[in-house]
CSV table of C-alpha atoms and ligand atoms in Angstrom, one decimal:
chain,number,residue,atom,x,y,z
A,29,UNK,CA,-1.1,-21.5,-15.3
A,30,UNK,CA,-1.7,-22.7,-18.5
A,31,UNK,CA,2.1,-23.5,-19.4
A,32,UNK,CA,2.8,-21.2,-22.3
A,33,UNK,CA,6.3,-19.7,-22.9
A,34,UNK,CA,6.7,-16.1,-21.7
A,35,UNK,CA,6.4,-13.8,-24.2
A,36,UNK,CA,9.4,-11.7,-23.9
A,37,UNK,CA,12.8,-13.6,-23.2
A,38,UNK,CA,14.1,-12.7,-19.1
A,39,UNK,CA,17.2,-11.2,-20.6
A,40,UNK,CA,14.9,-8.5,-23.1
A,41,UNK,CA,13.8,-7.4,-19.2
A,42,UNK,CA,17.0,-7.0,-17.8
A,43,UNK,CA,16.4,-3.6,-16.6
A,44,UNK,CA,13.1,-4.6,-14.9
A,45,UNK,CA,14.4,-7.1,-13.1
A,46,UNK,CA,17.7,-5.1,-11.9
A,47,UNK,CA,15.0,-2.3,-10.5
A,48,UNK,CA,12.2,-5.2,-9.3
A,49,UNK,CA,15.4,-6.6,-7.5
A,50,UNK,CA,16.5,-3.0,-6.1
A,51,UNK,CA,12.7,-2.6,-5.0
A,52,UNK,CA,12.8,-5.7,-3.2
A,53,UNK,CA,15.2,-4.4,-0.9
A,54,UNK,CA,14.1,-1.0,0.0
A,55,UNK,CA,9.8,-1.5,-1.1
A,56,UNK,CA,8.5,-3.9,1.1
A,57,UNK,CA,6.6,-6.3,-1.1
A,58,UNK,CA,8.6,-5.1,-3.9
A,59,UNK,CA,6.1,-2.3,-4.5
A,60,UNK,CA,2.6,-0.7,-2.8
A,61,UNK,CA,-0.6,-1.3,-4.5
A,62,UNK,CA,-1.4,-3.1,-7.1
A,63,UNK,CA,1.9,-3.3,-8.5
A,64,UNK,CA,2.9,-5.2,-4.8
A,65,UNK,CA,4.4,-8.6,-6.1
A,66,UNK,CA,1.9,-10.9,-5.2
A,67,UNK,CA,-0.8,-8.9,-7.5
A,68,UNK,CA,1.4,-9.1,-11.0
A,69,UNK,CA,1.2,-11.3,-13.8
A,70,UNK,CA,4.3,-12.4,-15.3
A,71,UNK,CA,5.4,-9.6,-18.2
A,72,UNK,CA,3.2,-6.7,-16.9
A,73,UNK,CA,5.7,-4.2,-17.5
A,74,UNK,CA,6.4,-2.9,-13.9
A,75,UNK,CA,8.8,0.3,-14.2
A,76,UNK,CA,7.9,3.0,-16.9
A,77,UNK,CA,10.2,4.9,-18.4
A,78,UNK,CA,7.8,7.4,-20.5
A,79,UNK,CA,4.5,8.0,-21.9
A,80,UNK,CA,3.0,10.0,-24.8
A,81,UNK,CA,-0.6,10.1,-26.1
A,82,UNK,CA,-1.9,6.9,-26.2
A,83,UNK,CA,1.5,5.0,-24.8
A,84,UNK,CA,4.0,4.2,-22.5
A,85,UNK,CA,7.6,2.8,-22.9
A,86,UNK,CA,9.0,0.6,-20.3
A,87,UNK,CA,12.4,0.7,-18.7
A,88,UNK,CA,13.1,-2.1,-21.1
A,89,UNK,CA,12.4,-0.1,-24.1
A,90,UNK,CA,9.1,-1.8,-24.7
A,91,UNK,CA,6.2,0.4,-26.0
A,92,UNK,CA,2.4,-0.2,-25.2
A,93,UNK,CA,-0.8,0.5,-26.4
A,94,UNK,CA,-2.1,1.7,-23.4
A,95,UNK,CA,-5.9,0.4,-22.5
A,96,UNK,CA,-5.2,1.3,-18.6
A,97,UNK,CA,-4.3,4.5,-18.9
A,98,UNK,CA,-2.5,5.2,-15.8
A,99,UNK,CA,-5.3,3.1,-14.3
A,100,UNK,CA,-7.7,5.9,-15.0
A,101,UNK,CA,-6.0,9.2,-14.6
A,102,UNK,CA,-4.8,9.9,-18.1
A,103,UNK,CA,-8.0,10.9,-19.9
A,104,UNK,CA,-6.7,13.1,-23.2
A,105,UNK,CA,-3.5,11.6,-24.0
A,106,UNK,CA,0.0,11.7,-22.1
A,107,UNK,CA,1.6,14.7,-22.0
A,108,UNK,CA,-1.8,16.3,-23.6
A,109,UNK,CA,-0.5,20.1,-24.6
A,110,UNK,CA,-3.1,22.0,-23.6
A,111,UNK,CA,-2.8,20.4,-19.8
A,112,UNK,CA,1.3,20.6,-20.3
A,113,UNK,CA,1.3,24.3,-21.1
A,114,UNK,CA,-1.2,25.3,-18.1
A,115,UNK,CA,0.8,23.2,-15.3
A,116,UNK,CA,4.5,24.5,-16.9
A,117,UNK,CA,2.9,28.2,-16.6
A,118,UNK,CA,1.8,27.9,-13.1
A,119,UNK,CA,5.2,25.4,-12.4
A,120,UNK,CA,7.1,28.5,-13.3
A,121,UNK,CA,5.3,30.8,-10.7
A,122,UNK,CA,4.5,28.7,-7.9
A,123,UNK,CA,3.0,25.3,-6.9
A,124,UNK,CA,2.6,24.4,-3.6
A,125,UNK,CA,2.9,27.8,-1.3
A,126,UNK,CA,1.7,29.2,2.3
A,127,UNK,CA,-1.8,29.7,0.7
A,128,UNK,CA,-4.0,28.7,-2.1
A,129,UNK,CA,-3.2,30.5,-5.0
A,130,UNK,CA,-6.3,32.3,-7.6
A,131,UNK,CA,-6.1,28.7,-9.4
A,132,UNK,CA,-7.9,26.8,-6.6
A,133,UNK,CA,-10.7,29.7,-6.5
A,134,UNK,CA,-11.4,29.7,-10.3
A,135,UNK,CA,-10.7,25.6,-10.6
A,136,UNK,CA,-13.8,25.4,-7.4
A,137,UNK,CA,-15.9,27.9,-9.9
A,138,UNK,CA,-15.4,25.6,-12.7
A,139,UNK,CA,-16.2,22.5,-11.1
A,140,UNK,CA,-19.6,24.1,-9.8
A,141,UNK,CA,-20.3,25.4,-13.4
A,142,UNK,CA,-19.8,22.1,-15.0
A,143,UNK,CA,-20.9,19.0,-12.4
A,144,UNK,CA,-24.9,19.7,-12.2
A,145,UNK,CA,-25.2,19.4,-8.3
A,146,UNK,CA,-21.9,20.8,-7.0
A,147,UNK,CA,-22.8,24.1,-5.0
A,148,UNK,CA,-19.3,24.3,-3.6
A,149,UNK,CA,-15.9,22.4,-3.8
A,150,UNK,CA,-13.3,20.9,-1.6
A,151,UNK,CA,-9.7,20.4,-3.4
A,152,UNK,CA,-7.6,17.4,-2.0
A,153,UNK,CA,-5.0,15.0,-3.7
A,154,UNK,CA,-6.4,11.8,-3.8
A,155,UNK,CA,-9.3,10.0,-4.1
A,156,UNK,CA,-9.5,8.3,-0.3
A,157,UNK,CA,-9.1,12.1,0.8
A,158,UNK,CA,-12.2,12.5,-1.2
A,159,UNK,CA,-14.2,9.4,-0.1
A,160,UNK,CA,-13.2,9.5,3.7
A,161,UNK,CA,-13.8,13.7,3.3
A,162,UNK,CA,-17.6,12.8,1.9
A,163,UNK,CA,-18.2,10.1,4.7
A,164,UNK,CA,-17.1,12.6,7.5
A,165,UNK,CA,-19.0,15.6,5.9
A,166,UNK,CA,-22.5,13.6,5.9
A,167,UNK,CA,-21.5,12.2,9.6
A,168,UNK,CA,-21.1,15.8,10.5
A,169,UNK,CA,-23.9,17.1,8.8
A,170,UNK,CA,-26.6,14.5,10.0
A,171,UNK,CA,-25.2,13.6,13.6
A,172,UNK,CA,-25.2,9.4,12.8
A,173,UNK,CA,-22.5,7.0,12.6
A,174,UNK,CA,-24.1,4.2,10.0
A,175,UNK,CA,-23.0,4.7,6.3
A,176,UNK,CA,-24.2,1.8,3.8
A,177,UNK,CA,-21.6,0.8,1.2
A,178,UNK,CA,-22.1,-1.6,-1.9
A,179,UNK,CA,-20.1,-4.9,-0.8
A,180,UNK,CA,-16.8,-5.4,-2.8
A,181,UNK,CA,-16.8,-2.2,-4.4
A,182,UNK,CA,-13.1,0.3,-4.0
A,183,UNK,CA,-13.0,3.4,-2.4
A,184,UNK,CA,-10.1,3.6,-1.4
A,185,UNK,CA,-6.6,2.6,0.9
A,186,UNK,CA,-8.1,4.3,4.2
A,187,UNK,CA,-9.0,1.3,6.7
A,188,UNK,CA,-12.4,2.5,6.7
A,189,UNK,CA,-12.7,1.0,3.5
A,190,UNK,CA,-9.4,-1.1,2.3
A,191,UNK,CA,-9.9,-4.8,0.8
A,192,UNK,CA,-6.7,-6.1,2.2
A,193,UNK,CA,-7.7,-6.5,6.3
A,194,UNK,CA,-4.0,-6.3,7.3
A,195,UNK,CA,-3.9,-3.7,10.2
A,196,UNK,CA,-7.5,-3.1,10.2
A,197,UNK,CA,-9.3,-2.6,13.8
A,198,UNK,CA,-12.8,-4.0,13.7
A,199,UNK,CA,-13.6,-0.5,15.4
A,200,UNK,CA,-12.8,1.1,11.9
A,201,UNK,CA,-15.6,-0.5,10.5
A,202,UNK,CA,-18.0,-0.2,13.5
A,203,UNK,CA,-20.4,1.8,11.8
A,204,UNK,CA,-20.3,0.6,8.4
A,205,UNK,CA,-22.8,-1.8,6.8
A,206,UNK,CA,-23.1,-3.9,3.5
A,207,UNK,CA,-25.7,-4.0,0.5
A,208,UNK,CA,-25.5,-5.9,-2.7
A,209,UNK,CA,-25.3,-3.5,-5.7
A,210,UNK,CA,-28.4,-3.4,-7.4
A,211,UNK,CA,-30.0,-5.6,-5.4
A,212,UNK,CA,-33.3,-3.1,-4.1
A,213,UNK,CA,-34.0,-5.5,-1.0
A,214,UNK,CA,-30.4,-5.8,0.2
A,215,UNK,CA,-30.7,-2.0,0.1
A,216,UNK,CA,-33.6,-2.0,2.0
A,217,UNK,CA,-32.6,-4.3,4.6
A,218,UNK,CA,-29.4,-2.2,5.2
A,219,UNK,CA,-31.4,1.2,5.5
A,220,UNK,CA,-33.9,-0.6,8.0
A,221,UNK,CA,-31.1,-2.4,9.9
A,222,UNK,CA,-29.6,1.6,10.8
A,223,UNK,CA,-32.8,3.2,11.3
A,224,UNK,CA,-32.5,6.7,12.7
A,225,UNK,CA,-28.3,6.0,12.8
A,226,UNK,CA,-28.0,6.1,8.9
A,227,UNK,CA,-25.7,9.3,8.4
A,228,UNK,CA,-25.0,8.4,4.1
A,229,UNK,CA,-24.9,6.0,1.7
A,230,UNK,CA,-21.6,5.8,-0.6
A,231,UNK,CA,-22.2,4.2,-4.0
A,232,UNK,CA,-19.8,4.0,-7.7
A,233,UNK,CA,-22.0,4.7,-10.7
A,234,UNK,CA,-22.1,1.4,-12.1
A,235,UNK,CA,-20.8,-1.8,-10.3
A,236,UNK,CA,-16.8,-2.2,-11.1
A,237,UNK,CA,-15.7,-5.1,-8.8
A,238,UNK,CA,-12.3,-6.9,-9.9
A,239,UNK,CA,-12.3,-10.0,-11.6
A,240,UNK,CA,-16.4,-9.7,-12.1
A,241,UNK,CA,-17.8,-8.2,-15.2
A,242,UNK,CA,-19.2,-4.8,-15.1
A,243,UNK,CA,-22.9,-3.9,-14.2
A,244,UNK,CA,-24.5,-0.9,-15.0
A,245,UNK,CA,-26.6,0.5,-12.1
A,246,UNK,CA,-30.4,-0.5,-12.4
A,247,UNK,CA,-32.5,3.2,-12.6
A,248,UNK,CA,-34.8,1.9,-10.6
A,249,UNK,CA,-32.3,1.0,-7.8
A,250,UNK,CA,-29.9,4.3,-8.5
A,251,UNK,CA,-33.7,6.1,-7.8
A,252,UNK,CA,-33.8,3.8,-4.9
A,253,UNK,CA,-30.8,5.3,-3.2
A,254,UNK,CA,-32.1,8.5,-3.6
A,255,UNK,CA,-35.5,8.3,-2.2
A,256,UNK,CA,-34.1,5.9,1.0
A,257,UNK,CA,-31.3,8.5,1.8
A,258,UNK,CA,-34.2,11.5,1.2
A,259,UNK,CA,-36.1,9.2,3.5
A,260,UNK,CA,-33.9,9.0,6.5
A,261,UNK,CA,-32.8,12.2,6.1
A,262,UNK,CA,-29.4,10.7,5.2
A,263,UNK,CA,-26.8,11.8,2.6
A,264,UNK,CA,-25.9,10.3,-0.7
A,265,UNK,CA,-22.2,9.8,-1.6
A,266,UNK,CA,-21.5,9.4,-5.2
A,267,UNK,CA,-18.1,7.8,-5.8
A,268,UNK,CA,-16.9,9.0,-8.7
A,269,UNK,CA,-13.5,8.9,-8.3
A,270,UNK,CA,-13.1,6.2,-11.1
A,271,UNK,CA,-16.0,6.9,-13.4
A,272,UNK,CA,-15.9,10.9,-13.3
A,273,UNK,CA,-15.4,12.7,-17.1
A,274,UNK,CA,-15.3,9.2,-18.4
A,275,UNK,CA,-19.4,8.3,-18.4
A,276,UNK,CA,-20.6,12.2,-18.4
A,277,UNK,CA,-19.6,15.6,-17.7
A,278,UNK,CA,-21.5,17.0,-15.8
A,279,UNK,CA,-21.6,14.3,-13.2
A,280,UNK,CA,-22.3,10.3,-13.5
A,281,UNK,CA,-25.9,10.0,-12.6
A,282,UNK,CA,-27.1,13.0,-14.1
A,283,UNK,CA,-28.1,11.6,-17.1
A,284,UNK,CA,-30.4,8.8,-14.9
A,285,UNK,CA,-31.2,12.3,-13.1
A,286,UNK,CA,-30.3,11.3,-9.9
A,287,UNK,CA,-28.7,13.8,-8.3
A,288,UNK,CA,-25.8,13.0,-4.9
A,289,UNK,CA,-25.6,15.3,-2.5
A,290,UNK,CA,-22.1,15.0,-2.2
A,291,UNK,CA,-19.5,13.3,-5.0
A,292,UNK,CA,-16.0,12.2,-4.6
A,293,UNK,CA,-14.0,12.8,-7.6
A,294,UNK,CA,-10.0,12.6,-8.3
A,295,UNK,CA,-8.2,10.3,-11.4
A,296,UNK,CA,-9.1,11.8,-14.4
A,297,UNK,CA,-9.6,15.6,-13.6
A,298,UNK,CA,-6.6,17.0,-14.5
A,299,UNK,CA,-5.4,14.0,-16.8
A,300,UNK,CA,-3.1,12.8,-14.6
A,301,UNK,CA,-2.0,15.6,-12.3
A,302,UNK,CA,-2.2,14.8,-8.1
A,303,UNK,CA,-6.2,15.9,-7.5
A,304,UNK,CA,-9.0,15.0,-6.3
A,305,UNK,CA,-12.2,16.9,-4.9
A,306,UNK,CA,-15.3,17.0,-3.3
A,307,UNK,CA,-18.7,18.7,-4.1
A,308,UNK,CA,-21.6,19.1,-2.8
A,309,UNK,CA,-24.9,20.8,-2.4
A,310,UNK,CA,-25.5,24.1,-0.5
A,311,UNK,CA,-27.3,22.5,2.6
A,312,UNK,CA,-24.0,20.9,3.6
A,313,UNK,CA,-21.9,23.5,2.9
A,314,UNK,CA,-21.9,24.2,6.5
A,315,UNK,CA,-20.9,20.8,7.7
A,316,UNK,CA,-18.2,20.4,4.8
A,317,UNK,CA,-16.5,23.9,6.6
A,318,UNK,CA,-16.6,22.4,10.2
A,319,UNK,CA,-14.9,19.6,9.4
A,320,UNK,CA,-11.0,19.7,9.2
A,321,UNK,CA,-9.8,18.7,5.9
A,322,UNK,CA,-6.1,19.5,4.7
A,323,UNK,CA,-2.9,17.7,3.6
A,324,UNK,CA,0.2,19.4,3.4
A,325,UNK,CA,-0.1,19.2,-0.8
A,326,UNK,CA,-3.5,20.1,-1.0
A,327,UNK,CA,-2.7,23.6,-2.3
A,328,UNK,CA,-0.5,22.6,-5.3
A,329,UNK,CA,-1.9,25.0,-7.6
A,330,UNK,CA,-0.3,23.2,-11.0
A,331,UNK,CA,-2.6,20.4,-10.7
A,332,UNK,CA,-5.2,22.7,-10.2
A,333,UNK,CA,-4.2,24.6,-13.7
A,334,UNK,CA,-3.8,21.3,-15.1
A,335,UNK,CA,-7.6,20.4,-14.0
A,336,UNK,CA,-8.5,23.7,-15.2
A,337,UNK,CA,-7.0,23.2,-18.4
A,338,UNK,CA,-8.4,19.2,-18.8
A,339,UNK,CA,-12.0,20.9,-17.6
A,340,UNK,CA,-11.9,23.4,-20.2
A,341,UNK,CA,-10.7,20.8,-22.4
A,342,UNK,CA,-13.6,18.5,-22.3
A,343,UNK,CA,-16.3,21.3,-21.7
A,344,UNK,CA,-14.8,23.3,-25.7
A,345,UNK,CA,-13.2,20.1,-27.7
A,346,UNK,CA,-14.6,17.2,-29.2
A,347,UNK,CA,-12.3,15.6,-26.7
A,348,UNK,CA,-15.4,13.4,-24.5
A,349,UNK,CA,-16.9,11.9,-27.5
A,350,UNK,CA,-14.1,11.2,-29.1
A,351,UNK,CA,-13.0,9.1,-26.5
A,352,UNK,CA,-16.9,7.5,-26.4
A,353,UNK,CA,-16.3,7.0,-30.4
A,354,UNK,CA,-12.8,5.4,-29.7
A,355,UNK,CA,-14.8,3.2,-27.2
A,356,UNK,CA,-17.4,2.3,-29.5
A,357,UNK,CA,-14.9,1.4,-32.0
A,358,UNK,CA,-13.4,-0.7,-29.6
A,359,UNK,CA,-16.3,-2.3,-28.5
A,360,UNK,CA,-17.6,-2.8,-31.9
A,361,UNK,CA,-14.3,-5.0,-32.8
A,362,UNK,CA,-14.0,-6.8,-29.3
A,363,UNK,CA,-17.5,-8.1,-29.5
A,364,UNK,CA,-17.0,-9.3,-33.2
A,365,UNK,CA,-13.9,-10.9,-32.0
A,366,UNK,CA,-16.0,-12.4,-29.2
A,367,UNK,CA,-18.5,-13.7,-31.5
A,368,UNK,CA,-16.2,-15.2,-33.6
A,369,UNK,CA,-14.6,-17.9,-30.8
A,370,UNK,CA,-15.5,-21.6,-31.5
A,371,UNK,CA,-14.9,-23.5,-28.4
A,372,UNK,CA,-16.4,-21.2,-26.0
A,373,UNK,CA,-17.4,-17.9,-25.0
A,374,UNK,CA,-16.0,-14.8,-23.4
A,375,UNK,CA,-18.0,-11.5,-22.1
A,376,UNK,CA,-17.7,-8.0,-22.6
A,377,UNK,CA,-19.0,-5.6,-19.7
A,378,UNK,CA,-19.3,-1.9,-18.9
A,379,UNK,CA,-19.8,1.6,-20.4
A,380,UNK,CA,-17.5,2.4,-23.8
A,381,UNK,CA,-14.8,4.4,-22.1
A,382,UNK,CA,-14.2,1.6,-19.7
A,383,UNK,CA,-14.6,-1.8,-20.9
A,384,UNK,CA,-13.8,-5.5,-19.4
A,385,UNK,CA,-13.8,-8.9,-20.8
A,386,UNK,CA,-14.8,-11.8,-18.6
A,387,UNK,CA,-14.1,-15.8,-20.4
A,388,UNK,CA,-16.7,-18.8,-19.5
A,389,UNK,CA,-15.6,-20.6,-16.6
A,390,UNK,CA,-12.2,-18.6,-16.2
A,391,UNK,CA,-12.4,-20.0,-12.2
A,392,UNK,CA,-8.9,-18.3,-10.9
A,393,UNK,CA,-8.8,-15.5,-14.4
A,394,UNK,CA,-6.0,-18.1,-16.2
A,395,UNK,CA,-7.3,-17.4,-19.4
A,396,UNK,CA,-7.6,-13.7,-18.5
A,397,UNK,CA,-4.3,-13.4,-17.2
A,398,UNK,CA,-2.8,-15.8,-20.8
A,399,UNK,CA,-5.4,-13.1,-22.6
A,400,UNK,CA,-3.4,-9.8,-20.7
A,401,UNK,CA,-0.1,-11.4,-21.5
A,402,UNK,CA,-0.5,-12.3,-25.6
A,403,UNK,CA,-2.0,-8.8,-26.0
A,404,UNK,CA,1.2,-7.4,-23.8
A,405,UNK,CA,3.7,-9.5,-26.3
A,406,UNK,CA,1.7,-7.8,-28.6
A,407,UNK,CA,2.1,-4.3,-27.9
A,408,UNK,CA,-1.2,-3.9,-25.6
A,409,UNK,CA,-1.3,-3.1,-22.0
A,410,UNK,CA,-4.4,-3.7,-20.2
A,411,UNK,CA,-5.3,-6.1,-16.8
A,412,UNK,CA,-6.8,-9.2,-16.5
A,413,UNK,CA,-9.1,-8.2,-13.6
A,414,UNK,CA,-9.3,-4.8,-13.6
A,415,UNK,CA,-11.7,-2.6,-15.8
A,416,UNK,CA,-9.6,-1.1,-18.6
A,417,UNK,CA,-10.1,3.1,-20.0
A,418,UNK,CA,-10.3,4.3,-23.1
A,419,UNK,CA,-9.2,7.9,-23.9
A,420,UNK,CA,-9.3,10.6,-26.2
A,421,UNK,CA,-6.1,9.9,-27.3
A,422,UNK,CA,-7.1,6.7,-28.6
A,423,UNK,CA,-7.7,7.3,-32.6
A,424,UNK,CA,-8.9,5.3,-34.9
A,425,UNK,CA,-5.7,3.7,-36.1
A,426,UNK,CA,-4.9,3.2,-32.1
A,427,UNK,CA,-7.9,1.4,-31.8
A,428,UNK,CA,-7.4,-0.8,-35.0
A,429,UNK,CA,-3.7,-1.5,-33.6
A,430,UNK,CA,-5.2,-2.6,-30.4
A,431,UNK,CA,-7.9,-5.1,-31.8
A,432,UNK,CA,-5.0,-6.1,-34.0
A,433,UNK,CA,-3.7,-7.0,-30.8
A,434,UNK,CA,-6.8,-8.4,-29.3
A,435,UNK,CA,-8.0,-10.9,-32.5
A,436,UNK,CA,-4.4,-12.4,-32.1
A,437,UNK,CA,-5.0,-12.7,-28.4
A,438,UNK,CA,-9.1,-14.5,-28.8
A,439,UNK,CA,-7.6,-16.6,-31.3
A,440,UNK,CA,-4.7,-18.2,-29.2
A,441,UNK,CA,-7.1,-18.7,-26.1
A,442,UNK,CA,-9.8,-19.7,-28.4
A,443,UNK,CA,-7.7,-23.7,-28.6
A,444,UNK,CA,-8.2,-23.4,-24.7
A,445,UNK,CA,-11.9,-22.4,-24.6
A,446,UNK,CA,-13.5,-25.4,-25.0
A,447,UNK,CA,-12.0,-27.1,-21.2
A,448,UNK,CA,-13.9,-24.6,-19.9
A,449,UNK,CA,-17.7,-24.9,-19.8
A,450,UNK,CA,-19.9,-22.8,-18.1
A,451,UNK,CA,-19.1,-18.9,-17.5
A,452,UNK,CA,-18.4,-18.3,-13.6
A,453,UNK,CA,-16.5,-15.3,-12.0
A,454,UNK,CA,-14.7,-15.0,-9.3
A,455,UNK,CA,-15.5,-12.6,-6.5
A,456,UNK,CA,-12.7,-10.8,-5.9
A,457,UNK,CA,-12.5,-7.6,-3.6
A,458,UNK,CA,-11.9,-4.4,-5.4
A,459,UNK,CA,-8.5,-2.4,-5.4
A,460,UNK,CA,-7.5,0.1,-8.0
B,26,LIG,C1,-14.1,4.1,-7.2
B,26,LIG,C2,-12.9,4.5,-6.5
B,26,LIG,N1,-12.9,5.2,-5.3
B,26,LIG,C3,-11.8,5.6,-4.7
B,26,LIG,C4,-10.6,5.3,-5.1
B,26,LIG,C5,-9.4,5.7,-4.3
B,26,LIG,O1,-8.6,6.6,-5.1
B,26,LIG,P1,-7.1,6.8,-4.8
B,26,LIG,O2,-6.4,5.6,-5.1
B,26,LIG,O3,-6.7,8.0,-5.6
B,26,LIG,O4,-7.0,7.1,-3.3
B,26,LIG,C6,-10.5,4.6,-6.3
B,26,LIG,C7,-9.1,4.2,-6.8
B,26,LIG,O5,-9.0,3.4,-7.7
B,26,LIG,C8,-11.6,4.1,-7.0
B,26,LIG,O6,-11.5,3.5,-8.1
């Protein structure tokens, strides 16, 4: 650590630290996920009170900016009214019920009218129901075992695929294998090295791996994908449970016109309602009905009117680009701000909506983590190793505010630049 003062006195987080203490005995760890303990930085506001639009209020009564935005779920701003009217209408008639109700029929017709190669739908709650759905439908489908991921990259708490190994059986990962993203030979190597056992290849959009900056996918290698699974006859698994509504509509490769055969999708489709689902195209719509998929939620028809409503949002509203425009903005000031540093240098990755900022030779992310914590004193919330979101609900004057935020934040880590010389990373597995 670099030694400087917390920004908020202990005693101005006295509620935090009465419920982090309550948590500690009844949460092991404190808390699951990434807000577990041993993930947070000193100051990231751990218990939230409320949210609106473009903020959230902690229990200690401190409001944020928010740049995480629920780590991805909220897309048009908290409590967006539109979303809030559809999920108290179908709240007042019936949520989760002996059957689905006519919401997850017309919310499975809306999602093959707007993603370009969904045929069909699956609804579920969260994205590792999606993911570990999509890997079981091609295994089904194809009759193989061997599905390729992109090494270090999230999808999701099932141990087929958590970072953390704790209570993971080699045997859940027998028939996995590893490529580096955008790396064509590593690609190559893994779809030789399974042969005629390749059942799918899973795969985000662009390469979002905490702690590292962000890389968007090589065409040429996104085409490679493609043409390998088409190849082996295997299936490819868009994830884009992080990325989906946030790059495109209409899917996240489509505008490199690479089309999955299957894609996972959950956080932002019904702006922060429990969702997720899968689609796919018409030739496995016979595997994806002979494999079992269900959760005792998975009916809950107000999330499906909220997706509905967020859907119908983004597809009639100026909602998408305004949230591209607020990212531009964003962008525009961050790498002024960037460029402006004397003692050393700091990066800025990844598509508008979700941005990250890397710092020369940040070995360990001290000066990201002193970076998170000035812009939290502030009034800012975003992470020091994890991608942040923009939203729809940021406006211009949000966006100002936040750079506010940001200039102050360059500026005192700007006197520390100059001990570190040369920009490394640190690979760091992925959890979101
Ligand atoms: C790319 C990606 N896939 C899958 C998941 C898992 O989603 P969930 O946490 O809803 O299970 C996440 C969550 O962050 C993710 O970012």
């Amino acid at each position: 650590m670099t030694g400087m003062e917390p920004p908020v006195a202990p005693e101005d987080r006295a509620h935090s630290a009465a419920l982090s203490a309550r948590a500690g005995q009844v949460i092991p760890g404190g808390m699951w996920g990434h807000q577990h303990n041993r993930f947070l930085t000193t100051d990231h506001p751990m218990f939230i009170e409320s949210s609106s639009g473009p903020y959230f209020t902690d229990v200690d009564g401190r409001r944020f900016i928010d740049l995480m935005c629920a780590w991805g779920p909220m897309l048009l701003g908290y409590g967006n009214p539109a979303v809030a009217e559809a999920a108290a209408r179908q709240a007042a008639i019936g949520d989760t019920q002996n059957g689905a109700s006519p919401r997850a029929v017309e919310l499975a017709e809306l999602l093959v009218d707007t993603i370009d190669h969904a045929d069909w739908a699956i609804l579920a709650k969260n994205g590792t129901d999606a993911t570990t759905a999509c890997v079981t439908i091609a295994r089904a489908a194809t009759g193989r075992d061997v599905v390729l991921l992109a090494r270090g990259s999230y999808h999701g708490a099932a141990p087929w695929c958590t970072p953390e190994p704790a209570g993971v059986l080699t045997s859940d990962r027998a028939s996995l294998d590893y490529f580096e993203y955008n790396d064509s030979a590593s690609l190559t190597a893994a779809v030789e090295r399974a042969g005629d056992r390749l059942a799918g290849i899973v795969i985000t959009p662009f390469k979002h791996i905490e702690g590292l900056d962000n890389q968007d996918v090589r065409p040429e290698f996104a085409r490679l994908v493609r043409s390998s699974c088409d190849a082996a006859g295997a299936v490819l698994i868009l994830d884009d449970v992080r990325c989906g509504f946030r790059l495109n509509i209409g899917g996240s490769w489509e505008p490199l016109g690479v089309q999955p055969d299957l894609s996972a999708w959950s956080k932002a489709i019904a702006n922060g309602h429990a969702i997720a689902a899968v689609v796919g195209i018409d030739s496995l719509r016979d595997a994806a009905s002979r494999v079992f998929l269900t959760g005792s939620f998975w009916t809950g028809a107000v999330s499906m009117a909220a997706a509905i409503a967020t859907i119908e949002t983004l597809r009639t509203t100026t909602a998408f680009m305004d949230m591209v425009s607020a990212g531009e903005r964003f962008r525009t000031g961050v790498t002024a701000q960037i460029s402006a540093l004397q003692n050393g240098t700091a990066h800025y990755s990844g598509p508008v909506t979700m941005p990250y900022v890397t710092f020369a030779g940040d070995v360990g992310h001290e000066l990201a983590a002193d970076f998170s914590r000035i812009c939290l004193r502030e009034g800012l919330f975003l992470h020091p190793r994890h991608n942040w979101f923009l939203s729809a609900a940021h406006d211009d004057d949000v966006i100002d505010r936040a750079l506010a935020a940001t200039a102050i934040a360059f500026s005192e880590i700007d006197t520390r630049l100059e001990h570190f010389a040369t920009h490394t990373t640190i690979g760091q597995e992925s959890r979101s």
